């Protein structure tokens, strides 16, 4: 007999098991929508098995990595779940990454198969990058390109799938602690690190989101979720795709985010739940298309990753739909704290809701002791949302984990009298631009590869649109004076666009601390003085 989770979904181990379950109990229910493509649960399940056969026929063994460079589209869901069925590990690559970033990740996780789009809707072509990667990737057995392209590199997805037809599928058994996905996050040390997630990490998010819906069953019946975040992001995998599939709902893919296109899809596909990072919602509510948007199907809007401005929350509230927000992180669970079904504008704008009670949560002071009641401290987490560690990087895992198995999140918070968490900052100098994490050190390292730059410092500055953006300060080598426009172009060839600082100042030297590090505090002070003086 099926055991059920709080929130009504069956208690199963892997995301792919939910597809099989709904294929049995509701085979003709719609599962996946993308343009003209529509798959019901039976067809979705069949597509996953076909892909699993192809992966095994290509030589993928349990524990092997399957890397995917893709926009949000059905093949992402099919390949991810096929990888789960045969015990592999799926790795997402962002289509905004430039070649050096892609190379680093492929080098680090050494995939057996690389599956990629050939172009993005914005027109970026990947053939040259794929050729360069394929030329020196160790252990890579196949490069596969998705439809809507004429591949010169590797084989087409359809040929890849056909090669597996007739292969006897040997499904892998899996437990909740087995690894399933690597999500690359940038790090304070500069190079992106792979956070290794177990099946339980992906299911955990569903359970947390269910708390936001508690007692409002009408919100989750007939769920249709708009999925328009990059698939390498935990929010796309867990909060969008995972949430829809675990509840037996439909996931409607949009390859790129644009406000008018999102409104159009919401109306056409009768979306019941959408959301993302606040910068996306800001853009939607500020767009002229909002005035005529048909949002009559929408029952709930959710956001996370960064705080939403009170005015945005107020405007969304006027729609009369259920609003929810949450706090989470790749390494500790996509949703760790969540607002409740009856929270008001103040709760939604000021807090990230109540922490989940199934795992252990602490707010600790600098000595690792529980912070006194009402004091701020760092959030430490233990329990089912916490990741397995960084891929191939025990040193980084050791830094992230405190004694006793606690994950140090780096996030500073305080508990309100009613127990809701209020976030107030981060320990490291990571900042959030448009919902993406940006680590200044990663950008500084790239800047310091420039032949005219001696050293560089990047700091975050507040931005009305993206929440935070980078500001770069450059110390030029003696006798050199690189132009900011030229440095900008240099960065754009090497880093995803959201990491590129919005302002670049070139100087002969930067203020230094006695220990020889750039005095970022002084730079922040300078920016503030300039702002105040304007
Ligand atoms: P990621 O691993 O990309 O999901 O980013 C996680 C980080 O985003 C957290 O460690 C926080 O610093 C930040 N974050 C997540 N949710 C929120 C939120 N609701 N408000 C403010 N910051 C958030």
Short mmCIF file of N, CA and C and ligand atoms in Angstrom, two decimals, residues 185 233-234 303-307 325-331 352 409 411 423 426 430 432 435 437, ligand 1:
data_model
loop_
_atom_site.label_atom_id
_atom_site.label_comp_id
_atom_site.label_asym_id
_atom_site.label_seq_id
_atom_site.Cartn_x
_atom_site.Cartn_y
_atom_site.Cartn_z
N UNK A 185 28.30 25.65 -7.77
CA UNK A 185 28.13 26.99 -7.20
C UNK A 185 29.52 27.60 -7.16
N UNK A 233 20.21 25.31 -11.80
CA UNK A 233 19.93 25.94 -10.52
C UNK A 233 19.00 25.05 -9.70
N UNK A 234 19.27 24.98 -8.41
CA UNK A 234 18.47 24.12 -7.53
C UNK A 234 16.99 24.53 -7.56
N UNK A 303 8.42 33.07 -4.22
CA UNK A 303 9.76 33.56 -4.56
C UNK A 303 10.76 33.21 -3.46
N UNK A 304 12.03 33.23 -3.83
CA UNK A 304 13.11 32.96 -2.88
C UNK A 304 14.41 33.38 -3.51
N UNK A 305 15.50 33.13 -2.81
CA UNK A 305 16.82 33.46 -3.35
C UNK A 305 17.29 34.85 -2.99
N UNK A 306 16.37 35.76 -2.78
CA UNK A 306 16.70 37.14 -2.41
C UNK A 306 15.40 37.76 -1.88
N UNK A 307 15.51 38.83 -1.11
CA UNK A 307 14.28 39.42 -0.57
C UNK A 307 13.49 40.17 -1.65
N UNK A 325 6.98 32.85 0.41
CA UNK A 325 8.40 33.02 0.16
C UNK A 325 9.17 32.07 1.05
N UNK A 326 10.42 31.84 0.68
CA UNK A 326 11.20 30.90 1.47
C UNK A 326 12.67 31.25 1.39
N UNK A 327 13.41 30.61 2.27
CA UNK A 327 14.87 30.76 2.28
C UNK A 327 15.46 29.37 2.14
N UNK A 328 16.50 29.27 1.36
CA UNK A 328 17.19 28.00 1.25
C UNK A 328 18.49 28.20 0.52
N UNK A 329 19.23 27.13 0.37
CA UNK A 329 20.50 27.20 -0.35
C UNK A 329 20.82 25.84 -0.92
N UNK A 330 21.59 25.81 -1.98
CA UNK A 330 21.91 24.55 -2.66
C UNK A 330 22.40 23.51 -1.66
N UNK A 331 23.32 23.91 -0.78
CA UNK A 331 23.98 22.94 0.09
C UNK A 331 23.12 22.50 1.27
N UNK A 352 11.71 35.34 6.29
CA UNK A 352 11.72 34.23 5.32
C UNK A 352 10.92 33.07 5.91
N UNK A 409 25.94 27.82 6.94
CA UNK A 409 25.34 28.38 5.72
C UNK A 409 26.01 29.67 5.28
N UNK A 411 24.89 32.41 6.18
CA UNK A 411 23.81 33.41 6.23
C UNK A 411 23.57 33.86 7.67
N UNK A 423 16.50 37.54 7.82
CA UNK A 423 17.89 37.47 7.34
C UNK A 423 18.50 38.86 7.35
N UNK A 426 25.31 38.17 4.98
CA UNK A 426 26.08 36.96 4.78
C UNK A 426 27.47 37.13 5.36
N UNK A 430 30.02 36.98 -0.75
CA UNK A 430 29.15 36.63 -1.87
C UNK A 430 28.01 37.64 -1.98
N UNK A 432 24.26 38.73 -4.40
CA UNK A 432 23.21 38.18 -5.24
C UNK A 432 22.90 39.15 -6.35
N UNK A 435 19.30 37.28 -8.55
CA UNK A 435 18.98 35.94 -8.05
C UNK A 435 20.13 34.96 -8.17
N UNK A 437 24.06 33.77 -7.45
CA UNK A 437 25.14 34.03 -6.50
C UNK A 437 26.38 34.46 -7.26
P1 LIG B 1 21.57 29.21 -3.91
O1 LIG B 1 22.51 28.20 -3.36
O2 LIG B 1 21.89 29.66 -5.30
O3 LIG B 1 20.14 28.76 -3.79
O4 LIG B 1 21.71 30.55 -3.01
C1 LIG B 1 21.52 30.47 -1.63
C2 LIG B 1 21.74 31.78 -0.95
O5 LIG B 1 20.78 32.76 -1.38
C3 LIG B 1 21.53 31.67 0.54
O6 LIG B 1 22.67 31.18 1.20
C4 LIG B 1 21.17 33.10 0.92
O7 LIG B 1 22.34 33.88 1.09
C5 LIG B 1 20.42 33.62 -0.29
N1 LIG B 1 18.95 33.53 -0.10
C6 LIG B 1 18.17 32.47 -0.31
N2 LIG B 1 16.87 32.74 -0.06
C7 LIG B 1 16.82 34.03 0.33
C8 LIG B 1 15.77 34.92 0.72
N3 LIG B 1 14.49 34.54 0.75
N4 LIG B 1 16.10 36.19 1.07
C9 LIG B 1 17.40 36.60 1.02
N5 LIG B 1 18.43 35.82 0.65
C10 LIG B 1 18.16 34.55 0.31
#
